[in-house]
């Protein structure tokens, strides 16, 4: 059974940093497609960053240059390093995984597995 467990969320002030983790079990981070999404209150869930099977990464325009997605294959964990946070980054952040390999970005509807989310709150 696949489980994705996010951690690392919290409350920070504008300009602060957080690193989110997504520990996977029953799923191999190394060769598969994974992503981070977020959903702010009253808004639709949106893609933040993703990895494809070839190690290619993609970022939403709103986070380019501030967020970095990475993996630790030995720990079977996906990360999201978030720097220069602003109140607009406040949201519940979710880790998602696709059951297989892929090239490029996937639509959120294609991801098979989701974590429970971790809250990020940025105050001004």
Coordinates of C-alpha atoms in Angstrom, one line a residue:
X1 CA 0.0 0.0 0.0
X2 CA 1.4 3.4 -1.0
X3 CA 1.7 6.1 1.6
X4 CA 2.9 9.6 1.2
X5 CA 3.5 11.5 4.4
X6 CA 4.3 15.2 4.3
X7 CA 6.0 17.2 7.0
X8 CA 7.9 20.4 7.5
X9 CA 5.0 22.9 7.3
X10 CA 4.6 25.7 9.8
X11 CA 4.3 29.4 10.3
X12 CA 6.9 31.8 9.1
X13 CA 7.2 35.5 8.4
X14 CA 7.6 37.0 5.0
X15 CA 11.0 36.3 3.6
X16 CA 11.4 33.1 5.6
X17 CA 12.2 29.6 4.5
X18 CA 10.7 26.2 5.0
X19 CA 11.6 22.7 3.7
X20 CA 8.8 20.3 3.1
X21 CA 9.4 16.6 3.1
X22 CA 7.3 13.8 1.6
X23 CA 8.3 10.4 2.8
X24 CA 7.1 7.6 0.6
X25 CA 6.4 4.0 1.5
X26 CA 5.2 1.3 -0.9
X27 CA 6.4 3.5 -3.7
X28 CA 9.9 4.2 -5.3
X29 CA 10.7 7.8 -5.5
X30 CA 13.7 7.3 -7.7
X31 CA 12.2 6.6 -11.2
X32 CA 8.7 7.7 -10.9
X33 CA 6.9 11.0 -11.3
X34 CA 6.1 13.1 -8.3
X35 CA 5.0 16.6 -7.6
X36 CA 4.0 19.2 -5.1
X37 CA 0.7 20.9 -5.2
X38 CA -0.9 23.5 -3.0
X39 CA -4.4 24.8 -2.2
X40 CA -5.2 28.1 -0.6
X41 CA -8.5 28.7 1.1
X42 CA -11.2 29.5 -1.5
X43 CA -8.9 28.6 -4.4
X44 CA -8.3 25.6 -6.6
X45 CA -5.4 23.3 -6.1
X46 CA -2.5 24.3 -8.2
X47 CA 0.8 22.7 -9.2
X48 CA 3.9 24.0 -7.6
X49 CA 6.8 21.8 -8.8
X50 CA 7.3 18.4 -10.3
X51 CA 9.8 15.8 -11.3
X52 CA 9.5 13.5 -14.3
X53 CA 11.3 10.1 -14.7
X54 CA 14.2 11.7 -16.5
X55 CA 15.0 14.1 -13.7
X56 CA 13.5 17.0 -15.4
X57 CA 11.9 19.6 -13.1
X58 CA 9.1 22.1 -13.7
X59 CA 7.9 25.0 -11.6
X60 CA 4.9 27.2 -11.5
X61 CA 5.8 30.8 -12.5
X62 CA 4.8 32.1 -9.1
X63 CA 7.6 30.0 -7.4
X64 CA 10.4 30.0 -9.9
X65 CA 13.7 31.1 -8.5
X66 CA 12.4 30.7 -4.9
X67 CA 11.4 27.0 -4.6
X68 CA 13.4 23.9 -5.4
X69 CA 12.2 20.4 -5.7
X70 CA 14.6 17.6 -4.9
X71 CA 14.7 13.9 -4.1
X72 CA 16.8 11.7 -1.8
X73 CA 16.6 8.3 -3.3
X74 CA 18.2 6.6 -0.4
X75 CA 15.6 8.0 2.0
X76 CA 12.8 7.6 -0.6
X77 CA 11.8 11.1 0.1
X78 CA 10.7 14.1 -2.0
X79 CA 11.5 17.6 -0.8
X80 CA 10.4 21.2 -1.5
X81 CA 12.8 23.9 -0.4
X82 CA 10.9 27.2 -0.1
X83 CA 12.7 30.4 0.2
X84 CA 11.7 34.1 0.2
X85 CA 8.2 33.1 1.3
X86 CA 5.3 35.6 0.9
X87 CA 1.8 35.6 2.3
X88 CA 0.7 34.5 -1.2
X89 CA 2.4 31.2 -0.5
X90 CA 0.1 30.4 2.4
X91 CA -1.7 27.1 1.6
X92 CA -2.0 23.5 2.3
X93 CA 0.8 21.7 0.4
X94 CA 0.4 18.2 -0.9
X95 CA 2.7 15.6 -2.3
X96 CA 1.5 13.6 -5.2
X97 CA 2.9 10.5 -7.0
X98 CA 2.1 8.9 -10.3
X99 CA 2.1 5.1 -10.6
X100 CA 4.8 4.8 -13.3
X101 CA 7.2 6.8 -15.3
X102 CA 6.5 9.9 -17.3
X103 CA 8.1 12.6 -19.4
X104 CA 7.3 16.2 -18.6
X105 CA 4.5 17.5 -16.4
X106 CA 1.3 15.6 -15.6
X107 CA -2.1 17.1 -14.9
X108 CA -3.1 16.7 -11.2
X109 CA -5.9 14.3 -12.3
X110 CA -3.2 11.9 -13.4
X111 CA -1.6 11.4 -10.0
X112 CA -2.6 8.2 -8.3
X113 CA -1.5 8.9 -4.8
X114 CA -1.7 11.9 -2.5
X115 CA -0.5 12.8 0.9
X116 CA -2.6 14.3 3.7
X117 CA -1.0 17.7 3.3
X118 CA 1.0 20.0 5.4
X119 CA 0.0 23.6 6.2
X120 CA 2.3 26.5 5.3
X121 CA 1.3 29.9 6.7
X122 CA 3.3 33.0 5.9
X123 CA 2.6 36.2 7.8
X124 CA 3.4 39.8 6.7

